[in-house]
Coordinates of C-alpha atoms in Angstrom, one line a residue:
M1 CA -19.7 -45.6 27.5
R2 CA -20.9 -45.0 31.1
V3 CA -23.4 -47.6 32.4
H4 CA -25.0 -47.9 35.8
F5 CA -26.5 -51.1 37.1
I6 CA -29.5 -51.0 39.5
A7 CA -29.3 -54.3 41.5
I8 CA -25.8 -55.1 40.4
G9 CA -25.5 -58.0 42.9
G10 CA -27.6 -60.4 41.0
S11 CA -26.1 -63.5 39.5
A12 CA -26.6 -62.5 35.9
M13 CA -26.3 -58.7 36.6
H14 CA -22.8 -58.8 38.2
N15 CA -21.5 -61.0 35.4
L16 CA -22.8 -58.5 32.8
A17 CA -21.2 -55.7 34.8
I18 CA -17.8 -57.5 34.7
A19 CA -18.2 -58.2 31.0
L20 CA -18.8 -54.5 30.2
H21 CA -15.9 -53.5 32.4
Q22 CA -13.6 -55.9 30.5
K23 CA -14.9 -54.4 27.2
G24 CA -13.7 -51.0 28.4
Y25 CA -16.9 -49.4 29.6
T26 CA -17.1 -47.3 32.8
V27 CA -19.4 -49.3 35.1
T28 CA -21.1 -48.3 38.4
G29 CA -23.8 -50.0 40.3
S30 CA -25.9 -50.2 43.4
D31 CA -27.9 -52.7 45.4
D32 CA -29.6 -53.1 48.8
E33 CA -27.8 -56.4 49.5
I34 CA -24.8 -58.2 47.8
F35 CA -23.7 -61.7 48.8
D36 CA -20.8 -63.9 47.6
P37 CA -19.8 -64.9 45.1
A38 CA -21.0 -61.7 43.5
K39 CA -19.5 -59.5 46.3
S40 CA -16.0 -61.0 46.0
R41 CA -16.1 -60.9 42.2
L42 CA -17.2 -57.3 42.0
Q43 CA -14.6 -56.4 44.5
K44 CA -11.9 -58.1 42.4
Y45 CA -12.7 -55.9 39.4
G46 CA -13.2 -52.7 41.4
L47 CA -16.9 -52.7 40.8
L48 CA -18.3 -53.3 44.3
P49 CA -20.5 -50.3 45.3
K50 CA -19.1 -48.2 48.1
Y51 CA -22.5 -48.0 49.8
I52 CA -25.5 -50.4 50.3
G53 CA -28.9 -49.1 49.2
W54 CA -30.3 -46.8 46.6
K55 CA -29.0 -43.2 46.0
P56 CA -30.9 -41.3 43.2
E57 CA -28.1 -38.7 43.2
V58 CA -25.7 -41.2 41.5
I59 CA -28.0 -41.2 38.4
T60 CA -26.7 -38.3 36.4
S61 CA -27.3 -37.0 32.9
D62 CA -23.9 -38.1 31.6
L63 CA -24.9 -41.8 31.9
D64 CA -25.3 -43.5 28.5
A65 CA -27.6 -46.3 29.9
V66 CA -29.1 -47.7 33.1
I67 CA -29.5 -51.5 33.3
L68 CA -32.3 -52.6 35.6
G69 CA -32.1 -55.9 37.5
M70 CA -35.1 -58.2 38.4
H71 CA -34.4 -57.7 42.1
A72 CA -35.2 -54.0 41.9
R73 CA -38.8 -52.7 42.3
E74 CA -40.9 -50.4 40.1
D75 CA -40.6 -47.6 42.6
N76 CA -36.9 -47.8 43.0
P77 CA -35.6 -44.2 43.6
E78 CA -32.7 -44.6 41.1
L79 CA -35.1 -46.0 38.5
L80 CA -37.4 -43.1 39.0
R81 CA -34.5 -40.6 38.7
A82 CA -33.3 -42.2 35.5
K83 CA -36.8 -41.9 34.0
E84 CA -37.0 -38.3 35.1
L85 CA -33.7 -37.5 33.3
G86 CA -34.7 -39.4 30.2
I87 CA -31.7 -41.8 30.4
K88 CA -32.1 -45.0 28.3
I89 CA -33.2 -47.9 30.6
F90 CA -32.5 -51.4 29.6
S91 CA -33.4 -54.8 31.1
Y92 CA -30.6 -57.3 31.3
P93 CA -31.8 -59.2 28.2
E94 CA -32.5 -56.0 26.3
Y95 CA -28.9 -55.0 26.8
L96 CA -27.6 -58.4 25.7
Y97 CA -29.5 -58.0 22.5
E98 CA -28.2 -54.4 22.1
Q99 CA -24.6 -55.8 22.4
S100 CA -25.2 -58.7 20.0
K101 CA -27.6 -57.3 17.3
D102 CA -24.9 -57.4 14.6
K103 CA -23.8 -60.9 15.5
T104 CA -25.1 -64.4 14.8
R105 CA -27.2 -65.2 17.9
V106 CA -27.6 -68.8 19.0
V107 CA -30.3 -68.9 21.7
I108 CA -31.0 -72.0 23.8
G109 CA -34.5 -72.2 25.2
G110 CA -36.3 -75.0 27.1
S111 CA -37.5 -76.1 30.5
H112 CA -34.4 -78.2 31.0
G113 CA -31.0 -78.7 29.5
K114 CA -30.4 -75.0 28.6
T115 CA -27.2 -74.5 30.6
T116 CA -25.7 -77.9 29.5
I117 CA -26.4 -77.3 25.8
T118 CA -25.0 -73.8 26.0
A119 CA -21.9 -75.1 27.8
M120 CA -21.5 -77.8 25.1
I121 CA -21.6 -75.3 22.3
L122 CA -19.2 -73.0 24.0
H123 CA -16.8 -75.9 24.8
V124 CA -16.8 -76.9 21.1
L125 CA -16.2 -73.4 19.9
Q126 CA -13.5 -72.8 22.4
H127 CA -11.8 -76.1 21.5
L128 CA -11.8 -75.1 17.8
G129 CA -10.5 -71.6 18.5
I130 CA -13.6 -69.8 17.3
D131 CA -14.0 -66.4 19.0
T132 CA -17.4 -66.2 20.7
D133 CA -19.4 -64.0 23.0
Y134 CA -21.8 -65.6 25.4
M135 CA -24.2 -65.6 28.3
V136 CA -24.6 -68.8 30.3
G137 CA -26.4 -69.5 33.6
A138 CA -23.6 -71.3 35.5
Q139 CA -19.9 -71.0 36.0
L140 CA -18.2 -73.1 33.4
E141 CA -14.7 -74.7 33.6
G142 CA -12.3 -72.8 31.4
F143 CA -14.5 -69.6 31.4
E144 CA -13.7 -66.9 33.9
V145 CA -17.1 -65.2 33.8
M146 CA -20.7 -66.1 32.8
V147 CA -21.0 -63.3 30.3
R148 CA -18.5 -62.2 27.6
L149 CA -19.0 -59.3 25.3
S150 CA -16.4 -58.1 22.7
H151 CA -16.1 -56.0 19.6
E152 CA -14.5 -58.8 17.6
A153 CA -16.6 -62.0 18.0
K154 CA -19.1 -62.7 15.2
I155 CA -21.1 -65.2 17.3
M156 CA -23.1 -64.8 20.5
V157 CA -24.4 -67.9 22.3
I158 CA -27.1 -67.1 24.8
E159 CA -28.9 -69.3 27.4
G160 CA -32.5 -68.2 26.9
D161 CA -34.5 -68.1 30.2
E162 CA -38.3 -68.0 30.0
Y163 CA -38.6 -66.1 33.3
L164 CA -39.7 -62.4 33.4
T165 CA -37.4 -59.7 31.9
S166 CA -37.6 -57.0 34.6
P167 CA -39.9 -55.3 37.1
I168 CA -41.2 -53.0 34.4
D169 CA -41.1 -55.6 31.5
R170 CA -43.2 -58.8 32.0
R171 CA -42.0 -60.5 28.8
P172 CA -40.0 -63.7 29.1
K173 CA -36.3 -63.0 28.7
F174 CA -35.9 -65.2 25.7
H175 CA -38.4 -63.2 23.7
L176 CA -36.0 -60.3 23.5
Y177 CA -33.0 -62.1 21.8
Q178 CA -34.4 -62.6 18.2
P179 CA -32.2 -65.6 17.5
N180 CA -30.7 -66.6 14.2
I181 CA -30.3 -70.2 15.5
A182 CA -32.9 -71.2 18.1
I183 CA -33.0 -74.4 20.2
I184 CA -35.9 -75.7 22.3
S185 CA -34.7 -78.6 24.4
G186 CA -37.9 -79.6 26.2
I187 CA -41.1 -78.2 27.7
A188 CA -42.3 -79.1 31.2
W189 CA -44.5 -76.7 33.1
D190 CA -42.6 -74.4 35.4
H191 CA -42.8 -70.9 37.0
I192 CA -46.4 -71.4 38.1
N193 CA -46.4 -68.0 39.7
V194 CA -46.0 -66.4 36.3
F195 CA -47.6 -68.9 34.0
P196 CA -50.6 -70.2 35.9
T197 CA -51.6 -72.9 33.2
F198 CA -49.5 -75.2 31.1
D199 CA -51.1 -73.8 27.9
I200 CA -49.9 -70.2 28.9
Y201 CA -46.5 -71.6 29.5
K202 CA -46.3 -73.4 26.2
E203 CA -47.4 -70.3 24.4
Q204 CA -44.2 -68.6 25.5
F205 CA -42.2 -71.1 23.4
A206 CA -44.5 -70.6 20.4
Q207 CA -43.8 -66.9 20.6
F208 CA -40.0 -67.7 20.8
I209 CA -40.3 -69.5 17.5
R210 CA -42.2 -66.6 15.9
L211 CA -39.3 -64.3 16.9
I212 CA -36.6 -66.2 15.1
R213 CA -35.0 -64.0 12.4
P214 CA -36.0 -64.7 8.8
D215 CA -33.7 -67.3 7.2
G216 CA -32.9 -68.6 10.7
T217 CA -33.0 -72.1 12.1
L218 CA -35.1 -73.8 14.7
I219 CA -33.6 -76.9 16.3
Y220 CA -36.0 -78.8 18.6
C221 CA -36.2 -82.0 20.6
A222 CA -38.4 -84.4 18.5
D223 CA -38.5 -86.8 21.4
D224 CA -40.6 -84.4 23.4
K225 CA -44.3 -84.4 22.4
D226 CA -45.0 -81.0 23.8
V227 CA -42.1 -79.4 22.0
C228 CA -43.3 -81.1 18.8
S229 CA -46.8 -79.8 19.2
V230 CA -45.5 -76.2 19.8
A231 CA -43.2 -76.5 16.8
D232 CA -46.0 -77.8 14.6
S233 CA -48.3 -75.0 15.7
V234 CA -46.1 -72.2 14.3
K235 CA -46.1 -72.4 10.6
R236 CA -43.0 -70.6 9.2
Q237 CA -41.8 -71.1 5.6
D238 CA -38.9 -68.7 6.0
I239 CA -36.9 -70.7 8.5
T240 CA -35.1 -74.1 8.5
T241 CA -36.6 -76.6 11.0
I242 CA -34.6 -79.5 12.4
G243 CA -35.9 -82.1 14.8
Y244 CA -33.4 -84.1 16.8
H245 CA -33.5 -87.3 18.8
T246 CA -31.4 -89.0 21.5
A247 CA -28.0 -89.9 20.1
N248 CA -27.3 -93.6 19.5
Y249 CA -25.1 -94.8 22.3
E250 CA -23.8 -97.7 24.4
I251 CA -22.4 -98.1 27.9
K252 CA -19.3 -100.2 28.5
N253 CA -17.5 -100.5 31.8
G254 CA -19.1 -97.3 33.2
I255 CA -18.3 -95.2 30.1
T256 CA -20.9 -94.0 27.6
Y257 CA -20.0 -94.0 23.9
I258 CA -21.9 -92.0 21.3
I259 CA -22.2 -94.0 18.0
S260 CA -22.1 -92.0 14.8
E261 CA -24.0 -92.9 11.6
N262 CA -21.0 -94.8 10.2
G263 CA -20.6 -96.8 13.4
D264 CA -17.6 -94.9 14.9
K265 CA -17.7 -94.7 18.7
T266 CA -16.7 -91.6 20.7
P267 CA -16.2 -92.0 24.4
L268 CA -17.8 -89.3 26.6
M269 CA -17.1 -87.9 30.0
I270 CA -20.8 -87.4 30.7
F271 CA -23.8 -89.8 30.7
G272 CA -27.6 -89.9 30.7
R273 CA -30.3 -89.8 28.0
H274 CA -30.9 -86.1 28.5
N275 CA -27.2 -85.4 28.0
L276 CA -27.3 -87.5 24.8
Q277 CA -30.3 -85.4 23.6
N278 CA -28.4 -82.3 24.6
I279 CA -25.4 -83.4 22.5
M280 CA -27.6 -83.7 19.5
A281 CA -29.0 -80.2 20.0
A282 CA -25.5 -78.8 20.4
K283 CA -24.3 -80.7 17.3
N284 CA -27.0 -79.4 15.1
A285 CA -26.3 -75.8 16.3
C286 CA -22.6 -76.2 15.6
N287 CA -23.4 -77.7 12.2
A288 CA -25.5 -74.5 11.5
L289 CA -22.4 -72.5 12.4
G290 CA -20.4 -74.5 9.8
I291 CA -18.7 -77.0 12.1
S292 CA -18.3 -80.6 10.8
D293 CA -19.5 -83.7 12.8
K294 CA -15.9 -84.9 13.0
D295 CA -14.7 -81.7 14.6
F296 CA -17.7 -81.6 16.9
L297 CA -17.3 -85.1 18.2
S298 CA -13.6 -84.7 18.7
A299 CA -14.3 -81.6 20.9
I300 CA -17.3 -83.0 22.8
S301 CA -15.4 -86.0 23.9
T302 CA -13.5 -83.8 26.4
F303 CA -16.6 -82.1 27.8
K304 CA -16.9 -82.7 31.5
G305 CA -20.3 -81.2 32.0
A306 CA -21.8 -78.0 33.4
S307 CA -21.6 -77.1 37.1
K308 CA -24.3 -78.9 39.2
R309 CA -25.5 -80.8 36.2
L310 CA -24.9 -84.5 37.2
E311 CA -21.7 -83.2 38.7
L312 CA -19.5 -85.8 40.4
V313 CA -18.7 -84.8 43.9
K314 CA -16.6 -87.8 44.9
K315 CA -16.1 -91.3 43.6
T316 CA -14.5 -94.5 45.1
T317 CA -14.5 -98.1 44.0
Y318 CA -17.9 -98.8 45.5
T319 CA -19.6 -95.4 45.9
A320 CA -20.2 -92.3 43.8
V321 CA -21.8 -89.0 45.0
Y322 CA -23.4 -86.6 42.4
K323 CA -25.1 -83.3 42.7
D324 CA -27.6 -81.9 40.2
F325 CA -29.7 -78.7 39.8
A326 CA -32.8 -80.9 39.1
H327 CA -36.0 -79.7 40.9
A328 CA -38.8 -79.9 38.4
P329 CA -40.6 -83.3 38.0
S330 CA -39.3 -84.0 34.5
K331 CA -35.7 -83.2 35.6
L332 CA -35.9 -85.4 38.6
K333 CA -37.2 -88.3 36.6
A334 CA -34.5 -87.9 33.9
T335 CA -31.6 -87.5 36.3
I336 CA -32.6 -90.5 38.4
A337 CA -33.0 -92.6 35.2
A338 CA -29.5 -91.5 34.1
M339 CA -27.9 -92.6 37.4
K340 CA -29.7 -96.0 37.2
E341 CA -28.7 -96.6 33.6
Q342 CA -25.1 -95.7 34.3
Y343 CA -24.8 -97.7 37.5
P344 CA -27.4 -100.5 37.0
D345 CA -26.0 -102.8 39.7
R346 CA -25.9 -100.2 42.5
K347 CA -28.5 -99.0 45.0
L348 CA -29.4 -95.4 44.4
V349 CA -30.3 -93.0 47.3
A350 CA -31.9 -90.0 45.7
C351 CA -32.6 -86.8 47.6
M352 CA -34.5 -83.8 46.3
E353 CA -35.3 -80.4 47.8
L354 CA -38.6 -78.6 47.3
H355 CA -37.1 -75.2 47.0
T356 CA -38.6 -73.1 44.1
F357 CA -41.9 -71.3 44.3
S358 CA -43.6 -73.8 41.9
S359 CA -42.3 -76.8 43.8
L360 CA -43.6 -75.5 47.2
T361 CA -47.1 -74.7 45.8
P362 CA -49.8 -77.2 46.9
E363 CA -51.5 -77.0 43.4
F364 CA -48.3 -78.0 41.7
L365 CA -47.2 -80.8 44.0
S366 CA -49.3 -83.4 42.1
Q367 CA -47.0 -82.9 39.1
Y368 CA -44.4 -84.9 41.1
A369 CA -46.4 -88.2 41.1
G370 CA -44.1 -91.1 40.3
C371 CA -41.1 -89.0 39.4
M372 CA -38.8 -90.6 42.0
D373 CA -40.0 -94.2 41.6
Q374 CA -36.7 -95.4 40.0
A375 CA -34.7 -94.5 43.1
D376 CA -34.2 -97.3 45.6
V377 CA -34.2 -94.9 48.5
P378 CA -36.2 -91.7 47.6
V379 CA -35.9 -88.8 50.0
V380 CA -37.7 -85.4 49.9
Y381 CA -36.7 -82.3 51.9
F382 CA -38.4 -79.0 52.4
N383 CA -37.9 -76.1 54.9
P384 CA -41.2 -74.8 56.4
H385 CA -39.5 -71.4 56.8
A386 CA -38.9 -71.3 53.0
V387 CA -42.6 -71.9 52.4
A388 CA -43.5 -69.1 54.8
H389 CA -40.9 -66.8 53.3
K390 CA -42.5 -67.2 49.9
K391 CA -45.9 -66.4 51.5
L392 CA -47.3 -69.8 50.6
P393 CA -49.7 -71.9 52.7
P394 CA -48.0 -74.4 55.0
L395 CA -47.1 -77.8 53.6
D396 CA -48.0 -81.0 55.4
P397 CA -45.2 -83.6 55.1
E398 CA -47.8 -86.4 54.8
K399 CA -49.5 -84.6 51.9
V400 CA -46.0 -84.1 50.3
R401 CA -45.4 -87.8 50.5
K402 CA -48.8 -88.6 49.0
A403 CA -48.2 -86.2 46.2
F404 CA -45.2 -88.2 45.0
C405 CA -47.4 -91.4 45.0
N406 CA -44.6 -93.5 46.5
N407 CA -45.0 -95.2 49.9
D408 CA -41.2 -95.6 50.2
I409 CA -40.5 -91.8 50.2
K410 CA -39.0 -90.3 53.4
V411 CA -40.0 -86.7 53.9
F412 CA -37.8 -84.4 56.1
T413 CA -38.2 -80.8 57.2
D414 CA -34.9 -80.8 59.2
S415 CA -31.8 -80.9 57.0
Q416 CA -29.6 -82.3 59.8
A417 CA -32.1 -85.1 60.5
M418 CA -32.0 -85.9 56.8
R419 CA -28.2 -85.9 56.9
Q420 CA -28.2 -88.3 59.8
Y421 CA -30.5 -90.6 58.0
L422 CA -28.1 -90.6 55.0
M423 CA -25.2 -91.4 57.3
E424 CA -27.1 -94.5 58.6
Q425 CA -27.4 -96.0 55.1
Q426 CA -25.2 -98.8 53.9
W427 CA -22.9 -97.3 51.2
T428 CA -21.1 -100.3 49.8
N429 CA -22.2 -100.6 46.2
A430 CA -24.5 -97.6 46.5
N431 CA -24.6 -94.1 45.1
L432 CA -26.0 -90.8 46.4
L433 CA -27.7 -88.2 44.2
M434 CA -28.4 -84.8 45.7
M435 CA -30.9 -82.7 43.6
S436 CA -31.8 -79.1 44.3
S437 CA -31.6 -75.6 43.0
G438 CA -30.6 -74.7 46.6
N439 CA -28.3 -76.6 49.1
F440 CA -30.6 -78.4 51.5
D441 CA -30.2 -75.5 54.0
G442 CA -26.4 -75.5 54.3
I443 CA -25.5 -79.2 53.8
D444 CA -21.9 -79.3 52.5
F445 CA -22.0 -81.8 49.7
A446 CA -18.2 -82.3 49.6
E447 CA -18.1 -82.9 53.4
L448 CA -21.0 -85.3 53.2
A449 CA -19.4 -87.1 50.3
G450 CA -16.1 -87.4 52.1
E451 CA -17.9 -89.1 55.0
I452 CA -19.9 -91.7 53.1
A453 CA -17.7 -92.3 50.1
T454 CA -14.7 -93.7 52.0
P455 CA -12.3 -96.3 50.5
L456 CA -12.7 -99.7 52.0

């Protein structure tokens, strides 16, 4: 098989390219910009394009397929050439389905928790030696790439993103996977640029349920009222429906234990109510794959978490620094609550970056009201240049502060000024939580943690 990637440098695209290369396919690709880590990883496997930009002459009739990335435009010259030659053109999710249509597909959807639940299921399957293909949205410990495709595996675990499929296909990605086992972890309005109202956003999850294969299984968070309303709105008698709740647990000496129905306690390496919900989603999915509770709990006790999901950066006797991908209001609230519950006697300094299109939109800002109230020292950062780059109207720092409805919030538009503010805090018996889908414009979290979390 010969496959060409248009926009091979994307996070998902380059991982799929590597996966197909490892499967034995002949893979080529192009892009108008490629940055690390994609650049180094493509180079490692001999897949880095020898040129930058688009060359329609590389699209030839002997290609079996072209895979189109979201970064490309509708008028891309290579795409136009592929159409002219009648070559099969797939979006990223379309090709994942094509590769997994004869496998049992477990698809994890939801506004939050997708990556963690996917990582949990993969960790358990790997621990038990069950051969599995997968696609996950973050680099996981013990997994070389974010996508694996094989001839042998009978199971495919897919993180199901609700964002758009490609420049020429406006469907949400998770509408293309047709799951046998589907999970909805939570629904909280996001991607305002694509789904302008919450009702439109919720409808995407209703459609996801309609696309579950007959005799399949829907696993959903029964602690989330919006998930429940969507699940109740789609009446299907041909699938099994399982609602899950937060696991029973206790915290002793800074360790969270999950308590089974018979009273057995399993120590965990992770914490937080959202993670305890995520565990139950993963457990039900693993049960549906034939894995017992005993085997699941034994495996999940060694799960350290997914990258940037309440990830420990550094810890000393009196201070801990964590980073998290949280940026949407519900995620901020849950992550801050998890830190306060795990460390009830410590001051919490919580910093979040307004970084995504939705978070930087004035109409969406009101959704953040009260979401950082549990932090002892709440800090919000945004870069005015990022706002301008996204062609959005300027944000007034004072309006940002008022949107959070918290008079204690400090708003910064200079990351180094924010860093200096953090250095001036008292860090004995205090924790730092850095939350962003970006990096606060170049702040090195490890370096910052090394400066504030110093042994006494």
